[in-house]
Short mmCIF file of N, CA and C in Angstrom, two decimals:
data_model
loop_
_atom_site.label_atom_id
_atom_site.label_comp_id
_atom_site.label_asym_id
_atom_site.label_seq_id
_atom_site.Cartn_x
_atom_site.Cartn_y
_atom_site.Cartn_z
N UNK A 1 1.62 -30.16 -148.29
CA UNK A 1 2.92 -30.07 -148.94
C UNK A 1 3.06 -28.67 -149.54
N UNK A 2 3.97 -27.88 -149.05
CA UNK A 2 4.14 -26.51 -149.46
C UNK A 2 4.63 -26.60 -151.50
N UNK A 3 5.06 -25.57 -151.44
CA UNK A 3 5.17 -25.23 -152.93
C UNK A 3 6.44 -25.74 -153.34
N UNK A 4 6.90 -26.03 -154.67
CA UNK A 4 8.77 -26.08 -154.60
C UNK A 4 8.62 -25.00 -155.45
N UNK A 5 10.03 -23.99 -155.35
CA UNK A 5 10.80 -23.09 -156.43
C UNK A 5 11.64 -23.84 -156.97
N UNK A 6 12.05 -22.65 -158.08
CA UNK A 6 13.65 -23.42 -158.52
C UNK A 6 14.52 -22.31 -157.83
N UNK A 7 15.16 -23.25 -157.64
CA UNK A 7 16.57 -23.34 -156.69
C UNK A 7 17.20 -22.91 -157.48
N UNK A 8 18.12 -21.17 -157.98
CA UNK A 8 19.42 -20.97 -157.97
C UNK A 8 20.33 -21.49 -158.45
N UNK A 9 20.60 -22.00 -156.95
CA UNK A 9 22.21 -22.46 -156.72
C UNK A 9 22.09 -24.34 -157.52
N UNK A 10 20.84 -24.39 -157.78
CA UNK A 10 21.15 -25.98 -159.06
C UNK A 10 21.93 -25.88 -160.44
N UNK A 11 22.36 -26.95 -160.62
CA UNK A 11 22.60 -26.87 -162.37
C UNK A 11 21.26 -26.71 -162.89
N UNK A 12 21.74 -25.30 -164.23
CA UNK A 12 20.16 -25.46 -165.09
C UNK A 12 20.06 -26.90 -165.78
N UNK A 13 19.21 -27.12 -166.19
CA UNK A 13 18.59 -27.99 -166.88
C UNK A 13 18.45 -27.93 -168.64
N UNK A 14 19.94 -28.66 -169.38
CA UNK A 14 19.64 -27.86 -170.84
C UNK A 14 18.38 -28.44 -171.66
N UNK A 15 17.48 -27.83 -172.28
CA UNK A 15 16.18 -28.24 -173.20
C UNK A 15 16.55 -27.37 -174.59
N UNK A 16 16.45 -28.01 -175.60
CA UNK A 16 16.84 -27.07 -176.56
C UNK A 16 15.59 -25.97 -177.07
N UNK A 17 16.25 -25.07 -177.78
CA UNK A 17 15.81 -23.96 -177.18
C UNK A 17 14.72 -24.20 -178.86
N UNK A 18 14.64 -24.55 -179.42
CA UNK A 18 13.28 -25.53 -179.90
C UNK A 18 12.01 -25.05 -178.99
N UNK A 19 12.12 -26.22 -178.27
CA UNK A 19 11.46 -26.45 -177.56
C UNK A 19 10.83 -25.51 -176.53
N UNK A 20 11.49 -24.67 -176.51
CA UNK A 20 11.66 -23.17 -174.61
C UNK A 20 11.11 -22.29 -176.04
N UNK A 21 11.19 -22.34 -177.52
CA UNK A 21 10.44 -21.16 -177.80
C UNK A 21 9.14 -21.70 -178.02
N UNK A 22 8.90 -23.11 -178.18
CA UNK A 22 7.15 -23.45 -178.39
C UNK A 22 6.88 -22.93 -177.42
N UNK A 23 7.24 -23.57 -175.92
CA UNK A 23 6.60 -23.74 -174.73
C UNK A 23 6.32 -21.79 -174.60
N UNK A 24 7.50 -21.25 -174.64
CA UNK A 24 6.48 -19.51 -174.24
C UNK A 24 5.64 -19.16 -175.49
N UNK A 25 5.56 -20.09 -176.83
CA UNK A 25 4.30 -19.80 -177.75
C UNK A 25 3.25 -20.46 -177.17
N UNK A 26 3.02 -21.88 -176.95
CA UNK A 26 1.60 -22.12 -176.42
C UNK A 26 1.33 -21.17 -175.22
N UNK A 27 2.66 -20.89 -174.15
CA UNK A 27 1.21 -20.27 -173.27
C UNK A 27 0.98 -18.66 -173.76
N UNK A 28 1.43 -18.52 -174.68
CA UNK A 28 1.22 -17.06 -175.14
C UNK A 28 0.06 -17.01 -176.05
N UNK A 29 -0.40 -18.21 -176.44
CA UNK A 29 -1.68 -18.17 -177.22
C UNK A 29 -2.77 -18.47 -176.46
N UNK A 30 -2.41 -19.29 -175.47
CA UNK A 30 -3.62 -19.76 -174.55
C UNK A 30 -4.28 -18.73 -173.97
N UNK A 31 -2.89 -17.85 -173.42
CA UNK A 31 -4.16 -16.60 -172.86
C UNK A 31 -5.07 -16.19 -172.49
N UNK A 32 -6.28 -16.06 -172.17
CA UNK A 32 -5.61 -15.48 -170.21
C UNK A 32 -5.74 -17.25 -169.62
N UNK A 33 -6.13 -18.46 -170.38
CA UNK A 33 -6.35 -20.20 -169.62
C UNK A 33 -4.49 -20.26 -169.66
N UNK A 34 -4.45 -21.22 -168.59
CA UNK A 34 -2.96 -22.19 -168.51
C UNK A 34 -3.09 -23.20 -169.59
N UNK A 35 -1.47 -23.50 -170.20
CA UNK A 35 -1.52 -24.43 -171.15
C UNK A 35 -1.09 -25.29 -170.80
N UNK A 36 -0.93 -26.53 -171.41
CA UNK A 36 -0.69 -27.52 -171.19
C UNK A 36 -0.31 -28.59 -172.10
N UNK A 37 0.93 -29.63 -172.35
CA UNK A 37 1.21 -30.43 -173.06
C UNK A 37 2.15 -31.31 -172.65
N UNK A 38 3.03 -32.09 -173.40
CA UNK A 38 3.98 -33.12 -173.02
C UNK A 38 5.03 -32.76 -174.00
N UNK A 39 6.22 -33.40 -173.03
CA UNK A 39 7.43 -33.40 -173.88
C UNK A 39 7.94 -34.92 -174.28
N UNK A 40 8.21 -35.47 -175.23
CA UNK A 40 8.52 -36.56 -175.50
C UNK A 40 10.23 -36.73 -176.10
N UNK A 41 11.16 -38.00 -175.60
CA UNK A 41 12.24 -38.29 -175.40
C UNK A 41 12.39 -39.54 -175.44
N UNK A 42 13.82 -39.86 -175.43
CA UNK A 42 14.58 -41.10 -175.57
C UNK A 42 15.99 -41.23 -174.90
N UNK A 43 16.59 -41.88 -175.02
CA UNK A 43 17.88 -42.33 -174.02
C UNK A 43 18.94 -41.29 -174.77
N UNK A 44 18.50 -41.01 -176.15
CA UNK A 44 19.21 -39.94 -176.80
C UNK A 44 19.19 -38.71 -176.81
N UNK A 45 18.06 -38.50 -176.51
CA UNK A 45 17.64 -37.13 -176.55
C UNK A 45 16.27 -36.74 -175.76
N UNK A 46 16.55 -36.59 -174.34
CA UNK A 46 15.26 -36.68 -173.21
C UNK A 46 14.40 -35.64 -173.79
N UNK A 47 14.78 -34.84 -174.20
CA UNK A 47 13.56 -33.51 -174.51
C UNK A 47 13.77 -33.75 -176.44
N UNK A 48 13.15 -34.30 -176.44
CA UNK A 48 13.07 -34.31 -178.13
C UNK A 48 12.35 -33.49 -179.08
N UNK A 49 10.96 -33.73 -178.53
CA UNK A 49 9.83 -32.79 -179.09
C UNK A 49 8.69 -32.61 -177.89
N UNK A 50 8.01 -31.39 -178.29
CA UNK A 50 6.73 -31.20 -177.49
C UNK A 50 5.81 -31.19 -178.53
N UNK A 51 4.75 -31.79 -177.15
CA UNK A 51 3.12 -32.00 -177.89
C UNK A 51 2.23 -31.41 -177.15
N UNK A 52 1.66 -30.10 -178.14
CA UNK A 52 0.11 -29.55 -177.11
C UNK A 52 -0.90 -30.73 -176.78
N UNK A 53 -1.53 -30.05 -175.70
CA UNK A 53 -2.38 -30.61 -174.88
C UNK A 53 -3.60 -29.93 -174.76
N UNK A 54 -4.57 -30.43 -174.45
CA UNK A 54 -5.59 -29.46 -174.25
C UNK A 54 -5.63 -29.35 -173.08
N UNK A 55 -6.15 -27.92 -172.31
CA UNK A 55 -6.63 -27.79 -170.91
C UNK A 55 -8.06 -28.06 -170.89
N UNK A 56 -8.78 -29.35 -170.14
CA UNK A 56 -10.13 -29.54 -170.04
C UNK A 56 -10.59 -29.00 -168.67
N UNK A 57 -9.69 -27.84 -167.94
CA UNK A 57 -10.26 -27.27 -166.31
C UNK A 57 -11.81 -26.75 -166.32
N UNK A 58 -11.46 -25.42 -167.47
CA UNK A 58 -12.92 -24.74 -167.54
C UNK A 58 -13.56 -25.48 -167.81
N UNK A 59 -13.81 -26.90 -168.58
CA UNK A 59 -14.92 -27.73 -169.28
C UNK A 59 -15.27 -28.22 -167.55
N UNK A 60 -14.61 -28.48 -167.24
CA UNK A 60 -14.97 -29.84 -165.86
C UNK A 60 -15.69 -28.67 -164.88
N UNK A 61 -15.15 -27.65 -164.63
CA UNK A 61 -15.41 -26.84 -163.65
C UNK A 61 -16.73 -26.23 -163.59
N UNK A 62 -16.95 -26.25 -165.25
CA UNK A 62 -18.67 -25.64 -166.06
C UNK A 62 -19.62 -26.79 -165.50
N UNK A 63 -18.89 -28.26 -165.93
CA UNK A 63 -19.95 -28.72 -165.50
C UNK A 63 -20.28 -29.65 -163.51
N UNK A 64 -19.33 -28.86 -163.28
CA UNK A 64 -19.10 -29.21 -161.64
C UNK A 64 -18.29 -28.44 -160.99
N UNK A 65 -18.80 -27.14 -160.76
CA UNK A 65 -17.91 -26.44 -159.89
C UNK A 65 -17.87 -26.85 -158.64
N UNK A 66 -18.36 -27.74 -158.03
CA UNK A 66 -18.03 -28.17 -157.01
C UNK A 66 -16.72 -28.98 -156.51
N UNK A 67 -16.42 -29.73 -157.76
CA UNK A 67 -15.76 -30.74 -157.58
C UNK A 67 -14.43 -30.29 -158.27
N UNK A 68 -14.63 -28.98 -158.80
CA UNK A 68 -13.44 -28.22 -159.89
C UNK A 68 -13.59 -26.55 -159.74
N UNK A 69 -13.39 -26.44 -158.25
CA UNK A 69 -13.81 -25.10 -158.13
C UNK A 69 -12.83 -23.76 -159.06
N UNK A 70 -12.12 -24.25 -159.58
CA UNK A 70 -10.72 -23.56 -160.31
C UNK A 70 -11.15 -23.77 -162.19
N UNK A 71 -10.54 -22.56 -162.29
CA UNK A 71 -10.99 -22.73 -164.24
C UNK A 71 -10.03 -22.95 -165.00
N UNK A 72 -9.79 -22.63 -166.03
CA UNK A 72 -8.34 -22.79 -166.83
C UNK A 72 -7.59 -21.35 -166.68
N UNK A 73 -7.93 -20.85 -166.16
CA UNK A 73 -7.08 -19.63 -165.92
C UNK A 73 -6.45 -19.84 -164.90
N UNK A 74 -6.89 -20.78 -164.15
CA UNK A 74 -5.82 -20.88 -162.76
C UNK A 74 -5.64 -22.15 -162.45
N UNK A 75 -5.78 -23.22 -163.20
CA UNK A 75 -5.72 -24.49 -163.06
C UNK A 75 -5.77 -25.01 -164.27
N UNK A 76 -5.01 -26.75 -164.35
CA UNK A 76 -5.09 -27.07 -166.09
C UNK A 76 -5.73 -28.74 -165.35
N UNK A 77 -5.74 -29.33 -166.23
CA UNK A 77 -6.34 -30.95 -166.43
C UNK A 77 -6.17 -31.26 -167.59
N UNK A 78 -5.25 -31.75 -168.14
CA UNK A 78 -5.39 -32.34 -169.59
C UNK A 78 -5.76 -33.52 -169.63
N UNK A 79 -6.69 -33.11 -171.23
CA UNK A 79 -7.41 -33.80 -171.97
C UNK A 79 -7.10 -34.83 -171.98
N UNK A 80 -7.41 -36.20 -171.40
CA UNK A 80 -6.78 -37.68 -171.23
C UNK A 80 -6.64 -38.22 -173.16
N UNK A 81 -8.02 -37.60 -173.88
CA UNK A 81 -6.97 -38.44 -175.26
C UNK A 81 -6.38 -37.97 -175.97
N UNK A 82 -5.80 -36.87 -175.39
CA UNK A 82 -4.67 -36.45 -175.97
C UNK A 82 -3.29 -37.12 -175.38
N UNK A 83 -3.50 -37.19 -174.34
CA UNK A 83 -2.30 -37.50 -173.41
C UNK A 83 -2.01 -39.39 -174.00
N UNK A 84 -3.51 -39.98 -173.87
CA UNK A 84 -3.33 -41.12 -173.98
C UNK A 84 -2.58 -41.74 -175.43
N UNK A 85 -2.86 -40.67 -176.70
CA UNK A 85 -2.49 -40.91 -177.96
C UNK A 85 -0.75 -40.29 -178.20
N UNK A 86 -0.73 -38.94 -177.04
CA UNK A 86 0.83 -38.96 -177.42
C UNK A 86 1.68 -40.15 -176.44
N UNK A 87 0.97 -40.48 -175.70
CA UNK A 87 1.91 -41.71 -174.60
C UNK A 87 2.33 -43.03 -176.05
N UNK A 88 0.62 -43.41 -176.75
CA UNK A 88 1.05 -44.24 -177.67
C UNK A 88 1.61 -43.95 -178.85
N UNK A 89 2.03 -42.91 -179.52
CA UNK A 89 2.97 -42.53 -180.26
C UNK A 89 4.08 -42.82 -180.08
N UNK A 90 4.64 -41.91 -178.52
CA UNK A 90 6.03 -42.07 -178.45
C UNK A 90 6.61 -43.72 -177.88
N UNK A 91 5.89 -44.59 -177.53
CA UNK A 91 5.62 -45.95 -177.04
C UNK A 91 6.37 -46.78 -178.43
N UNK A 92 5.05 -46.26 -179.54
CA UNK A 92 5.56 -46.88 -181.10
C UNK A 92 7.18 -46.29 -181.27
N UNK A 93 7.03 -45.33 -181.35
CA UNK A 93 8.65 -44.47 -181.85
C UNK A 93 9.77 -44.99 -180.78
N UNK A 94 9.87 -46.04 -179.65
CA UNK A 94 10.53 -46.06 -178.77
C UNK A 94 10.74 -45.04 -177.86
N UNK A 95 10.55 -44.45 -177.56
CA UNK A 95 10.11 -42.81 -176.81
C UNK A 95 9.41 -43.29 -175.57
N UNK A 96 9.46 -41.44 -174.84
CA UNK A 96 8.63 -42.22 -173.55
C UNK A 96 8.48 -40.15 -173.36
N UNK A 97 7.15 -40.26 -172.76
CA UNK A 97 6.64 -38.81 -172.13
C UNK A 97 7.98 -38.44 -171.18
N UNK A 98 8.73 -37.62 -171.00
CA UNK A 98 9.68 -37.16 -170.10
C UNK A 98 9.20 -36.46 -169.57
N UNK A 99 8.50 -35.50 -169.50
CA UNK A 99 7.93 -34.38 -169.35
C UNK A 99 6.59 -34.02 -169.04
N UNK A 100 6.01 -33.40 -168.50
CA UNK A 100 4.72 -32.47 -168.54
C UNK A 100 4.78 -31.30 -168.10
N UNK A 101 4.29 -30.50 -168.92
CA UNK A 101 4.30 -29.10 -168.88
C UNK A 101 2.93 -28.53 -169.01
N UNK A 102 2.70 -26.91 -168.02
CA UNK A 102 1.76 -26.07 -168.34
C UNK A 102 2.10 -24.90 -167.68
N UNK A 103 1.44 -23.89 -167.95
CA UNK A 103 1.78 -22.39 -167.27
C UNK A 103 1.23 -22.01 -166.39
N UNK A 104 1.58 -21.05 -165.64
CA UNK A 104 0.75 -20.34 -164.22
C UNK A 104 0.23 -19.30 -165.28
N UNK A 105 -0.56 -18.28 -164.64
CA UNK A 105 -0.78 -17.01 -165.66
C UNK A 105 -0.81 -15.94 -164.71
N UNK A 106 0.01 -15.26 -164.63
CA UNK A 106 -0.11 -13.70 -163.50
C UNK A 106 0.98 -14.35 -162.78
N UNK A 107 1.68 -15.68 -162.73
CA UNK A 107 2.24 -15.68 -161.37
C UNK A 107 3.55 -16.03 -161.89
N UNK A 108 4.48 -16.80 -161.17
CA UNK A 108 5.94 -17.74 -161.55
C UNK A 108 6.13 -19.14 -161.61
N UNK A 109 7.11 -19.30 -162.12
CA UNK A 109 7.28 -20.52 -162.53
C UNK A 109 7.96 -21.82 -161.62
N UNK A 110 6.13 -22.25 -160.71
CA UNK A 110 7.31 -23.17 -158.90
C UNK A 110 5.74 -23.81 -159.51
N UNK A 111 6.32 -25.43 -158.61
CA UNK A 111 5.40 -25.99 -158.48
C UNK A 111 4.30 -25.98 -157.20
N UNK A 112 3.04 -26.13 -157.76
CA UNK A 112 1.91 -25.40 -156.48
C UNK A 112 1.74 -26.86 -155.97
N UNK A 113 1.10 -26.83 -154.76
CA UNK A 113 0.61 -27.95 -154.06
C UNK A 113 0.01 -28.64 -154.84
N UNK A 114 -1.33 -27.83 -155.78
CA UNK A 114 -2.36 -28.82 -156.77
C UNK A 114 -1.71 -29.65 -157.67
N UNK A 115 -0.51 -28.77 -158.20
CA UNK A 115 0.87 -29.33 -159.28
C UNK A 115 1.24 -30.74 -158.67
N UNK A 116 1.88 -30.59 -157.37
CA UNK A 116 2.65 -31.73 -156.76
C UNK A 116 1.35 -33.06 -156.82
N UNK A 117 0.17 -32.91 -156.50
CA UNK A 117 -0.45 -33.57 -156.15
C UNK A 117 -1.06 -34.62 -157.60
N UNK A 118 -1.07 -33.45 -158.59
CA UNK A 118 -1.33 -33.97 -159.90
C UNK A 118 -0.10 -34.76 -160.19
N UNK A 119 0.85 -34.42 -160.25
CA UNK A 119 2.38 -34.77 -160.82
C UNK A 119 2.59 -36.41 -159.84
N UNK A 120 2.36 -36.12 -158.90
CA UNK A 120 2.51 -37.71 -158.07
C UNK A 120 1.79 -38.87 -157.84
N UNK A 121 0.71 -38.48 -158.16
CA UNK A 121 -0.59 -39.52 -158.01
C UNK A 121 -1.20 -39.75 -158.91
N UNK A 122 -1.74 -41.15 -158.77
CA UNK A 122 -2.83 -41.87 -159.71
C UNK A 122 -3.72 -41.03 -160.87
N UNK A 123 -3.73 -39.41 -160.68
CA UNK A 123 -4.33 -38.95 -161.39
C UNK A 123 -3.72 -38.78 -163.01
N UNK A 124 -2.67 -39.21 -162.91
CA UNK A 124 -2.12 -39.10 -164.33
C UNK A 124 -1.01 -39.96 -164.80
N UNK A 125 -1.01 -40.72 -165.48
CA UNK A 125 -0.28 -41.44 -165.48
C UNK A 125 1.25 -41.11 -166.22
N UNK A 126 1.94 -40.27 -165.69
CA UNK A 126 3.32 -39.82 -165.96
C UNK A 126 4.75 -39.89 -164.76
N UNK A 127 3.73 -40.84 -163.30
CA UNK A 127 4.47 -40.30 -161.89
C UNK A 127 6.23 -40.06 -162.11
N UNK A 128 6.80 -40.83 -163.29
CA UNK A 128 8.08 -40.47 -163.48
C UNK A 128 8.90 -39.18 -164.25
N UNK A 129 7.98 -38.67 -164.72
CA UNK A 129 8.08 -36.70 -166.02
C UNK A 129 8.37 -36.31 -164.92
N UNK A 130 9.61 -35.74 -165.54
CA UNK A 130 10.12 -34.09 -165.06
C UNK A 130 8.56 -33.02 -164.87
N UNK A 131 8.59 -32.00 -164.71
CA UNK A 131 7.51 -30.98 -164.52
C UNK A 131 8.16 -29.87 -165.09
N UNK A 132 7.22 -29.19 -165.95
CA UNK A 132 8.18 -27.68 -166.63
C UNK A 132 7.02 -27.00 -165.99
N UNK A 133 7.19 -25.47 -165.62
CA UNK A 133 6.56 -24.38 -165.50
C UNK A 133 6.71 -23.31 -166.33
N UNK A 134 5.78 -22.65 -166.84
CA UNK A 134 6.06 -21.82 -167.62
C UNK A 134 5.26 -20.49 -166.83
N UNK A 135 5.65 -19.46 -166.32
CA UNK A 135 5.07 -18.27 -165.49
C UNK A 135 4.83 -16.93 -166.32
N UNK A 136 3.64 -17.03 -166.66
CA UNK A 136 3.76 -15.94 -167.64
C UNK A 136 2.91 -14.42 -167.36
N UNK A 137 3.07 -13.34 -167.50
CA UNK A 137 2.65 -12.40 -167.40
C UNK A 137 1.27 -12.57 -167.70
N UNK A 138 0.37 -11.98 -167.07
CA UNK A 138 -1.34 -11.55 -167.20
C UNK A 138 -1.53 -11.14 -168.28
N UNK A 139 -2.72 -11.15 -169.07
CA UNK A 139 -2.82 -10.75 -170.73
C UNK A 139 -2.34 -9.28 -170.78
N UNK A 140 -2.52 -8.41 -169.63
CA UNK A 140 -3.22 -7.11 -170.17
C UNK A 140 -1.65 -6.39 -169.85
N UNK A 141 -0.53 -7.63 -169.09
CA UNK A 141 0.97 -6.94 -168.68
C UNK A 141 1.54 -6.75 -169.59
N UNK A 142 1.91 -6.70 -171.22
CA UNK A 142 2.85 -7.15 -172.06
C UNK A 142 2.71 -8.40 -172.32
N UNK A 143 3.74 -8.63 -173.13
CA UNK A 143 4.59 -9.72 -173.82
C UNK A 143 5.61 -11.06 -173.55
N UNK A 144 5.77 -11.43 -173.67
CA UNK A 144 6.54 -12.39 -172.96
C UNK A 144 7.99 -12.78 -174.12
N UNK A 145 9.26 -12.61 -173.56
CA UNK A 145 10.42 -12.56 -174.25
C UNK A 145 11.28 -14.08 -173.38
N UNK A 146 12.67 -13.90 -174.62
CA UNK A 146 13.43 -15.16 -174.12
C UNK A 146 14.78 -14.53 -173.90
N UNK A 147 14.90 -14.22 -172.60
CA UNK A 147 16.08 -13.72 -172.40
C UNK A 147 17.00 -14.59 -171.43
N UNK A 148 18.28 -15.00 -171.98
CA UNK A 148 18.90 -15.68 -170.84
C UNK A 148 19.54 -14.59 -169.72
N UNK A 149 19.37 -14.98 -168.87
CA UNK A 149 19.69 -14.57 -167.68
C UNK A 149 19.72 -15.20 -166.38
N UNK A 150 21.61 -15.38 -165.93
CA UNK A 150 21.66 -15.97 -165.37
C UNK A 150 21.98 -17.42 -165.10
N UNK A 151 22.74 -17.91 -166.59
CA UNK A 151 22.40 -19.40 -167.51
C UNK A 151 21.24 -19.74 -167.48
N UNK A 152 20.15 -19.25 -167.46
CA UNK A 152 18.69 -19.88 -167.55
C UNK A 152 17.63 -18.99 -167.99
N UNK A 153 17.01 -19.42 -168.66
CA UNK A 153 15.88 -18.57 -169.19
C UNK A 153 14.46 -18.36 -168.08
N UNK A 154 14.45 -16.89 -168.08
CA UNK A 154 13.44 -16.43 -166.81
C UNK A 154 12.43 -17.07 -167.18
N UNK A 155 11.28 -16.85 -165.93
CA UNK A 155 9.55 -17.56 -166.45
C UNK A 155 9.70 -18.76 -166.82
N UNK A 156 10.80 -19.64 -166.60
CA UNK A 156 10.36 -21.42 -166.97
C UNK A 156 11.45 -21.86 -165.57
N UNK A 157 10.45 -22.92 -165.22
CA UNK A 157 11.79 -24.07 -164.37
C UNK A 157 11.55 -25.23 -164.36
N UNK A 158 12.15 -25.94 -164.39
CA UNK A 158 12.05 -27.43 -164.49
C UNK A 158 12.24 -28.66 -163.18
N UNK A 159 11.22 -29.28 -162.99
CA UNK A 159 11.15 -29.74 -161.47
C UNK A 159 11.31 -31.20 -161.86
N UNK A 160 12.68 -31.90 -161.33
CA UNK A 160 13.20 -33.08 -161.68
C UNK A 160 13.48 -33.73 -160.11
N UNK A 161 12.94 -35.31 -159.89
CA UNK A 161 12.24 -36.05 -159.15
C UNK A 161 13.60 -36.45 -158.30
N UNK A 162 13.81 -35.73 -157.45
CA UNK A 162 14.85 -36.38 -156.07
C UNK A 162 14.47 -37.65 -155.60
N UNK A 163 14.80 -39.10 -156.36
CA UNK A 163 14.43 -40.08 -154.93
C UNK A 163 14.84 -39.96 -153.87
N UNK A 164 16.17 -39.80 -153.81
CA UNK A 164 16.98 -39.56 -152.33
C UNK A 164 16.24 -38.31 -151.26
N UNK A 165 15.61 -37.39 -152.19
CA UNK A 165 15.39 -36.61 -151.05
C UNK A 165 13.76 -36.74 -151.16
N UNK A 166 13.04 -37.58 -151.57
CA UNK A 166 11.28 -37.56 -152.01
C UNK A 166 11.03 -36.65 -152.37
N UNK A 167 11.35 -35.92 -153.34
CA UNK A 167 10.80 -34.40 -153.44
C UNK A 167 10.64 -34.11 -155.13
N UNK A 168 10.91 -33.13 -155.72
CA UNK A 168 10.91 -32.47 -156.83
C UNK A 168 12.01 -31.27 -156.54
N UNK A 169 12.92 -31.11 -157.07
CA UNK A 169 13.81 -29.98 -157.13
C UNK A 169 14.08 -29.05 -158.26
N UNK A 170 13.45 -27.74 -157.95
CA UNK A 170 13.56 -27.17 -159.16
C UNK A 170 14.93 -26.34 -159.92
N UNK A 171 15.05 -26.37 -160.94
CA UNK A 171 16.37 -25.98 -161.74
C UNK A 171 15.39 -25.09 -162.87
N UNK A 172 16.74 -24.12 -162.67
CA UNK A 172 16.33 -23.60 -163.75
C UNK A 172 16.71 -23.96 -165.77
N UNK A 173 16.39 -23.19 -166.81
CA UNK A 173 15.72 -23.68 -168.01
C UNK A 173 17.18 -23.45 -168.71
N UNK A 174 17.84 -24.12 -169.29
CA UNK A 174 19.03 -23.56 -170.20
C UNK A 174 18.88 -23.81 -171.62
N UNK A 175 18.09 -22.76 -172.43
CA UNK A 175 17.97 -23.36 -173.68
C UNK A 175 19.48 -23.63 -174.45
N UNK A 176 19.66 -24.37 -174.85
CA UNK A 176 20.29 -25.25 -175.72
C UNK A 176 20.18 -25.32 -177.20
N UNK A 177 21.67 -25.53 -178.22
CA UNK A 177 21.00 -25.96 -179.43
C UNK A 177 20.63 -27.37 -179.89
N UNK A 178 20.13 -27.48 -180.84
CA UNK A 178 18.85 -28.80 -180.89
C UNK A 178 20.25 -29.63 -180.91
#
């Protein structure tokens, strides 16, 4: 299964802009590892809040590069009790994970084959979350800014689940006020 971009010619996707300034703070702290967390929502408000995540790639990969040939610099795996405690949070609060998010680092913001494969299967239990990307410059390029351009904010896209077409289609990021 090749890669998806975001598509242009889609409606962006509004997330308030809350939220689009955590998401370029975690991966701006993670540095030079991909980050990773969840976004949590309701029938009122799909993007409500985000929750960091830990990336456990480099841990798994240290102790099995065979089976995790990729580190946190170029691959994420989050931490299942983290994931498992914000699923039961937002469960209590009536809420539900909408979301999962983490960053590329050096590259852009499309979903990779490993992405699709994580995002659809048994490996995580979210198969219905949107997917955010966050594409962020290499440590040693600069900075990372929030500029709209284009109705959508560069370096993020958001990959929302086509049944009709089986796929993921990416849109780009429209921060929003809360």
């Amino acid at each position: 299964m090749p890669r998806i971009d975001v598509d242009g010619s889609l409606e962006p996707v509004e997330i308030p802009a809350a939220i689009v300034s955590e998401l370029l703070q975690h991966a701006r702290e993670e540095l030079p590892e991909e980050c990773c967390g969840l976004v949590v929502g309701g029938a009122a408000q799909r993007y409500r809040r985000l929750v960091r995540c830990r990336n456990d790639m480099t841990r798994r990969h240290r102790e099995d590069p065979c089976a995790f040939p990729l580190d946190g610099r170029a691959a994420f795996w989050m931490n299942e009790a983290d994931y498992v405690q914000v699923s039961k949070e937002a469960q209590a609060d009536g809420e539900t994970v909408t979301a999962v998010y983490h960053s590329h680092v050096g590259t852009g913001a499309y979903l990779s084959t490993m992405d699709l494969e994580y995002a659809r299967h048994a490996l995580f239990p979210f198969p219905d979350a949107d997917q955010i990307v966050v594409g962020v410059a290499a440590p040693d390029s600069g900075h990372l800014s929030l500029r709209p351009e284009d109705g959508g904010a560069p370096g993020i896209g958001i990959f929302v689940w086509d049944p009709a077409g089986e796929s993921f289609r990416g849109h780009r990021v429209r921060p929003s006020a809360p």
